[in-house]
mmCIF file with all atom_site columns, C-alpha atoms in Angstrom:
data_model
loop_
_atom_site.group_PDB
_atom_site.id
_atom_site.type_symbol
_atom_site.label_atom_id
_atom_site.label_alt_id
_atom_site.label_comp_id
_atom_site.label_asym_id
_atom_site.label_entity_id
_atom_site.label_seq_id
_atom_site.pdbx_PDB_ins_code
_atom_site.Cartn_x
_atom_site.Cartn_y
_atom_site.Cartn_z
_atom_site.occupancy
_atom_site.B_iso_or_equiv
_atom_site.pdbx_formal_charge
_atom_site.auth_seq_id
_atom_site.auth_comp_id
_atom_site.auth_asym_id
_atom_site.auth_atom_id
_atom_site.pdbx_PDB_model_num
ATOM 1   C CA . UNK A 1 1   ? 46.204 36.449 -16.302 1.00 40.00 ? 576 UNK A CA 1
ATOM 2   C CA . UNK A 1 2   ? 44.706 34.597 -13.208 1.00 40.00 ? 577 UNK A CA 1
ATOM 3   C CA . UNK A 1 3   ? 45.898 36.194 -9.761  1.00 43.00 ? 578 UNK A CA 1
ATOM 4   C CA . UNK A 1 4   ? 45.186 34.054 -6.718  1.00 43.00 ? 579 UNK A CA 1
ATOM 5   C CA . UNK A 1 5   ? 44.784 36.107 -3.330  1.00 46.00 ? 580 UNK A CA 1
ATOM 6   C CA . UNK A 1 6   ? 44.932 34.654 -0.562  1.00 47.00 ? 581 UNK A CA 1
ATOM 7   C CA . UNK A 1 7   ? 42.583 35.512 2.397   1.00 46.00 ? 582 UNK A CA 1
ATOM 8   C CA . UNK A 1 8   ? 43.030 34.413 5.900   1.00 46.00 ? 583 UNK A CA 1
ATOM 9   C CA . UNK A 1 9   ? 39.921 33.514 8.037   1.00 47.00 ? 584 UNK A CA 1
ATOM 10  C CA . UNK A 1 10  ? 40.190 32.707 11.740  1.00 45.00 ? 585 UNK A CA 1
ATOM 11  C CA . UNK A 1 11  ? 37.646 31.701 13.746  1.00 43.00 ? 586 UNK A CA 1
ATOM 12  C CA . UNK A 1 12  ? 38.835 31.468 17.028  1.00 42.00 ? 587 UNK A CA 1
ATOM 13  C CA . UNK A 1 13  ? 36.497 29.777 19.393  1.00 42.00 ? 588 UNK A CA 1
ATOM 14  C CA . UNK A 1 14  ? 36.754 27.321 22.161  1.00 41.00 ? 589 UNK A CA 1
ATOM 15  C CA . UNK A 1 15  ? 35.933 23.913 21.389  1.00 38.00 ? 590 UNK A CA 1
ATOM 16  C CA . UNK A 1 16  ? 33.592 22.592 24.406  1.00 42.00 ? 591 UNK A CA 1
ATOM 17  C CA . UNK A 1 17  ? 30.275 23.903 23.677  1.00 43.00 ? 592 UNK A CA 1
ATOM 18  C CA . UNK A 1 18  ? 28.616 20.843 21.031  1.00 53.00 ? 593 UNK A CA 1
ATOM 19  C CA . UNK A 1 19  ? 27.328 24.068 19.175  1.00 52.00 ? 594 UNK A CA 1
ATOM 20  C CA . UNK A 1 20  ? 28.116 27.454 19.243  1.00 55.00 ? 595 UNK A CA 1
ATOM 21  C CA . UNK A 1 21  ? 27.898 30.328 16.843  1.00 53.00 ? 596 UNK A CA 1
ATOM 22  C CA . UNK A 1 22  ? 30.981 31.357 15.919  1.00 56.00 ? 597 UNK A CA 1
ATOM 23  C CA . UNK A 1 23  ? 32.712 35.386 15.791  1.00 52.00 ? 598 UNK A CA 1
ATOM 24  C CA . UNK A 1 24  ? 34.225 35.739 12.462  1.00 53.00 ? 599 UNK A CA 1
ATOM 25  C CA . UNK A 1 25  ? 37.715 37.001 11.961  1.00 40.00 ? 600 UNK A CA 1
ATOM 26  C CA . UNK A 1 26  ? 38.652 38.084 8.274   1.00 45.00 ? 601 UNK A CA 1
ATOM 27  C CA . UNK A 1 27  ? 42.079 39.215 7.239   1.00 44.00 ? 602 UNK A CA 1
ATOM 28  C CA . UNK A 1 28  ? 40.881 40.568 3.237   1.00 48.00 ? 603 UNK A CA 1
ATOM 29  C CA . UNK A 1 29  ? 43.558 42.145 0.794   1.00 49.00 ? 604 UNK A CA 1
ATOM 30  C CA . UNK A 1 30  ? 42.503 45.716 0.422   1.00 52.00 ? 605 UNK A CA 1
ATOM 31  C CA . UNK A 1 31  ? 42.516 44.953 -3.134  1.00 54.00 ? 606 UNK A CA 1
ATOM 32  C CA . UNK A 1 32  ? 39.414 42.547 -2.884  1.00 54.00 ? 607 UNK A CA 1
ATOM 33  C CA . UNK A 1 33  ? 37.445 45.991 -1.404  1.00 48.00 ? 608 UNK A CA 1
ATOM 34  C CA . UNK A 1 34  ? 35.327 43.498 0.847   1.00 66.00 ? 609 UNK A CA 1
ATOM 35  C CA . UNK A 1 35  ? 34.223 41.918 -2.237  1.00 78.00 ? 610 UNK A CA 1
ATOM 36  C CA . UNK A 1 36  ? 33.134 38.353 -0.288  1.00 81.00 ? 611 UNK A CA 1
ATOM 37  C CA . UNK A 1 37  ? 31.019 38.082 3.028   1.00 82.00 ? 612 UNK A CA 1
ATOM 38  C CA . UNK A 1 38  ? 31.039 35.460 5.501   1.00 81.00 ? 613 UNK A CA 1
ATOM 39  C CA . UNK A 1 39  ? 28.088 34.581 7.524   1.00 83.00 ? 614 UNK A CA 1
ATOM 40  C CA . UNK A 1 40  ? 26.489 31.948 9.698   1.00 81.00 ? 615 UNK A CA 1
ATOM 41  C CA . UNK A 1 41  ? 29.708 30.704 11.362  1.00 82.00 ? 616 UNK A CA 1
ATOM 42  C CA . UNK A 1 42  ? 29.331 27.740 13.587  1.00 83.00 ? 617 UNK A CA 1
ATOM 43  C CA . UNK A 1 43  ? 31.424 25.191 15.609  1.00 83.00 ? 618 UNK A CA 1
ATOM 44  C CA . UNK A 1 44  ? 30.098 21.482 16.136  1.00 86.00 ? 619 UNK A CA 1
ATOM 45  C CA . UNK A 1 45  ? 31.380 18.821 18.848  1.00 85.00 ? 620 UNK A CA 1
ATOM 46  C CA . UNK A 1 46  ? 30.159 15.747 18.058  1.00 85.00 ? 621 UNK A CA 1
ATOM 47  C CA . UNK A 1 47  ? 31.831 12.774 20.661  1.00 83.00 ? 622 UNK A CA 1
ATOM 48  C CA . UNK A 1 48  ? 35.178 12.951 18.322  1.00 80.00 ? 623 UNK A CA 1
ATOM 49  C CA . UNK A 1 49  ? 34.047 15.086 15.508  1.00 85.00 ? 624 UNK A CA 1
ATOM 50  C CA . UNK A 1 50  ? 34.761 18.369 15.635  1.00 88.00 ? 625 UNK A CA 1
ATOM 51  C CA . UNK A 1 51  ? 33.218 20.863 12.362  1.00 89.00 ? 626 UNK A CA 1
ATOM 52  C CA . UNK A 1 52  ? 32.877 24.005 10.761  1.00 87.00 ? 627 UNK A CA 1
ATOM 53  C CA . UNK A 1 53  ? 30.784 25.775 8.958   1.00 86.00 ? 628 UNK A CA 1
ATOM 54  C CA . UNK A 1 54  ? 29.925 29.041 7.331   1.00 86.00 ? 629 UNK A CA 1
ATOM 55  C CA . UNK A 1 55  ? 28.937 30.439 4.070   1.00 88.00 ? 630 UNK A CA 1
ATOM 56  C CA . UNK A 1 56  ? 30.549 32.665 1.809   1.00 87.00 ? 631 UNK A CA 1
ATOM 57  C CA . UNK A 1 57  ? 28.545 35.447 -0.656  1.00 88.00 ? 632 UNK A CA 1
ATOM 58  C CA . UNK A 1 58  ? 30.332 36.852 -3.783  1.00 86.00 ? 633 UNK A CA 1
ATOM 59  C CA . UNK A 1 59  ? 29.607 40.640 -4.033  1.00 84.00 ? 634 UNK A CA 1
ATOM 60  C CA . UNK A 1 60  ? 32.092 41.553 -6.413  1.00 80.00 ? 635 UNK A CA 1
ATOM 61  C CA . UNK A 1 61  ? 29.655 41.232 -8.990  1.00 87.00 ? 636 UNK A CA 1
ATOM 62  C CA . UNK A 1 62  ? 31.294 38.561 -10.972 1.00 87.00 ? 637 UNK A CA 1
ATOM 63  C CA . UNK A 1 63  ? 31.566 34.934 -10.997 1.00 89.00 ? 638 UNK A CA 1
ATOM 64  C CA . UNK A 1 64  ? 34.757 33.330 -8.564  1.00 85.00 ? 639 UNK A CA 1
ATOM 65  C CA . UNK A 1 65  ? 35.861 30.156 -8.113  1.00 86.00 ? 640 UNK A CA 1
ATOM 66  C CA . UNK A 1 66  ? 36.930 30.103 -4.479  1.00 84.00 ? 641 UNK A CA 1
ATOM 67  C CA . UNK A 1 67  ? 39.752 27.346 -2.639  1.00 83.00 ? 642 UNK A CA 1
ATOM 68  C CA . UNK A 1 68  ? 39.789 26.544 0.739   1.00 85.00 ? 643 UNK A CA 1
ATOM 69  C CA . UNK A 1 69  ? 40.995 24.147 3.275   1.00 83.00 ? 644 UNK A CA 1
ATOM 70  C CA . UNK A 1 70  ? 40.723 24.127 7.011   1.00 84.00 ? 645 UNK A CA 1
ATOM 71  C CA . UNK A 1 71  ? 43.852 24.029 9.263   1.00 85.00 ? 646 UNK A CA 1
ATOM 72  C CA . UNK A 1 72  ? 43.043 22.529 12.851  1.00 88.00 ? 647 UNK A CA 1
ATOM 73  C CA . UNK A 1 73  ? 44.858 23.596 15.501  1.00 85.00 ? 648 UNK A CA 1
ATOM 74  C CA . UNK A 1 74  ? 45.264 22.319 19.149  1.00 89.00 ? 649 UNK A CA 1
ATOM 75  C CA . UNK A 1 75  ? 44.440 23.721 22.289  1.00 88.00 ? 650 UNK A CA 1
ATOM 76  C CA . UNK A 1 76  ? 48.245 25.974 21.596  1.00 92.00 ? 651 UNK A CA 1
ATOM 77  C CA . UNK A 1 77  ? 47.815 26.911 18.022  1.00 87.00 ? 652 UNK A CA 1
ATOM 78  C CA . UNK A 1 78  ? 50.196 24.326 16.830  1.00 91.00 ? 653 UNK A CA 1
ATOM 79  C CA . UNK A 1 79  ? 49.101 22.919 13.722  1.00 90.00 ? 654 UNK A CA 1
ATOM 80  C CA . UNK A 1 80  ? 47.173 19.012 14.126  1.00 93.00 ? 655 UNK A CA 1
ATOM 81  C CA . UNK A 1 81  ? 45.522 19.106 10.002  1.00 88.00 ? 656 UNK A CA 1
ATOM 82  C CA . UNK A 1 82  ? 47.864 16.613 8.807   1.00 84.00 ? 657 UNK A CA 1
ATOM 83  C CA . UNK A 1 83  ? 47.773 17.306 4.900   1.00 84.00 ? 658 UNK A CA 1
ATOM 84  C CA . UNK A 1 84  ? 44.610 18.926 4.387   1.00 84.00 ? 659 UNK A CA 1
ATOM 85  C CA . UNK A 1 85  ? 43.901 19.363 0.823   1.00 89.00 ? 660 UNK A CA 1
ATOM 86  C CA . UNK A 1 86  ? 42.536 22.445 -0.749  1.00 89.00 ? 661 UNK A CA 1
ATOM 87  C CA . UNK A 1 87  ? 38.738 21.804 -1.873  1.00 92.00 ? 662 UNK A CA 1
ATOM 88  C CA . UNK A 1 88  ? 36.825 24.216 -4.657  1.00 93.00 ? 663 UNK A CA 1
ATOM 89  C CA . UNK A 1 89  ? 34.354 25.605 -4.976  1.00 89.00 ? 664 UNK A CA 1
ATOM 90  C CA . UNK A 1 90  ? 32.779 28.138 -7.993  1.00 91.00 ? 665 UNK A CA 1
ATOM 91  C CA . UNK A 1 91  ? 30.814 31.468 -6.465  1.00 89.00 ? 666 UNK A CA 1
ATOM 92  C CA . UNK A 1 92  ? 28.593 32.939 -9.111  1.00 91.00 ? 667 UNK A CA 1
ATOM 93  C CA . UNK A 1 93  ? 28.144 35.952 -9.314  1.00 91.00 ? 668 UNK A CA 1
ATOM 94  C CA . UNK A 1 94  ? 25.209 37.222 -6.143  1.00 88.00 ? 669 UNK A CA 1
ATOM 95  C CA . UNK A 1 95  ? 25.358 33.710 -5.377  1.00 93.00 ? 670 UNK A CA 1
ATOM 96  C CA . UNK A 1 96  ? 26.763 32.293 -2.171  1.00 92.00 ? 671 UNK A CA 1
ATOM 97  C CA . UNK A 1 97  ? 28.091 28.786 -0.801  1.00 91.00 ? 672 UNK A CA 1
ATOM 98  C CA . UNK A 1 98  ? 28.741 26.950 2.362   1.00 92.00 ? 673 UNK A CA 1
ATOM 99  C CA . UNK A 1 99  ? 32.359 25.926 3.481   1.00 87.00 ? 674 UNK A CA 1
ATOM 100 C CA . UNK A 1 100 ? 32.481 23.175 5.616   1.00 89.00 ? 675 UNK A CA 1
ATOM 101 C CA . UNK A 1 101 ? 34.623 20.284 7.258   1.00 89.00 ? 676 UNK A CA 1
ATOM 102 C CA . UNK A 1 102 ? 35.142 18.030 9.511   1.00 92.00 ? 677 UNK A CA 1
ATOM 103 C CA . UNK A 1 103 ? 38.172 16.492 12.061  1.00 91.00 ? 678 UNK A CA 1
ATOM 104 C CA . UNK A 1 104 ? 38.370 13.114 14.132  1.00 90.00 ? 679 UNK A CA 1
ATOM 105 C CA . UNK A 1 105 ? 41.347 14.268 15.734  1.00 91.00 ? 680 UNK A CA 1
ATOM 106 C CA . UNK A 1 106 ? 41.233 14.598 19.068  1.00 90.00 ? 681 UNK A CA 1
ATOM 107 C CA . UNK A 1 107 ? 43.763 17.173 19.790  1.00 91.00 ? 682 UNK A CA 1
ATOM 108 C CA . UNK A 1 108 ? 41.585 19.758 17.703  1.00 89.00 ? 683 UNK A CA 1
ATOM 109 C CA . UNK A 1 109 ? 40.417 22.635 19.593  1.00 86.00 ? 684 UNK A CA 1
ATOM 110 C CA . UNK A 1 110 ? 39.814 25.484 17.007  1.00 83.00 ? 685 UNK A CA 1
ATOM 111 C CA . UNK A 1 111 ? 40.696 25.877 13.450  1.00 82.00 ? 686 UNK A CA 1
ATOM 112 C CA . UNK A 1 112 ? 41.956 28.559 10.454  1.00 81.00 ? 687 UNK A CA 1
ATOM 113 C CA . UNK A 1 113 ? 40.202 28.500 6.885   1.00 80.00 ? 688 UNK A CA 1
ATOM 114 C CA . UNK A 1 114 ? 42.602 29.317 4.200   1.00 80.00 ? 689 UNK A CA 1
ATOM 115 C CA . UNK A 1 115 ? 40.713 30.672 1.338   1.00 79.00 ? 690 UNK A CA 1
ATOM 116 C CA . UNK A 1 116 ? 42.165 31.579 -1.917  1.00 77.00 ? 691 UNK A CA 1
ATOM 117 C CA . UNK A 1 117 ? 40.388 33.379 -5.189  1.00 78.00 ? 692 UNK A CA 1
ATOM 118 C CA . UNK A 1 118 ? 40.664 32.795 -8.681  1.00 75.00 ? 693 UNK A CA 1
ATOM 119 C CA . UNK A 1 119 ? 39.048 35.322 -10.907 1.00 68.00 ? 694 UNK A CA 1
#
């Protein structure tokens, strides 16, 4: 049987630097046992655009296939994604990935990545 988790990934960073390297906040079941790592976290202003990227490593030493979607808040923490939809992505085993995306709205200030596993 196929068991999603669901792991929670803020980044929580202000929004007016065009780059910046961002601290990474990971809320893991204790059940994964720290089995993915997230590196290489940054946050990009571009005029409109605001994006985010990192990359995710599989070190549970077997082959995932990962779902994610960004949430972008305002400068509250109110919720300004619209629908986002959740994008896939397979994690072989060793192997890592980036995660990325993108907003135009303006009212975006920081963002959540929602992450879910499928083993």
């Amino acid at each position: 049987m196929n068991i999603f988790r669901n792991i929670k990934m803020a980044f929580l960073v202000g929004a007016m630097a065009s780059v910046c390297h961002a601290e990474i906040k990971v809320d893991v079941p204790q059940d994964l046992g720290g089995g993915l790592k997230f590196q290489d976290a940054s946050l990009q202003r571009s005029g409109a655009f605001l994006s985010v990227s990192t990359s995710v490593a599989e070190k549970l030493g077997k082959d995932v296939i990962l779902y994610y979607r960004v949430r972008w808040l305002d400068g509250a923490g109110r919720d300004v994604s619209g629908n986002e939809p959740w994008r896939k992505a397979l994690l072989g085993r060793g192997q890592s990935v980036p995660i990325s995306a993108a907003t135009d709205n303006p009212a975006a200030a920081d963002y959540l990545i929602q992450l879910n596993v499928l083993e």
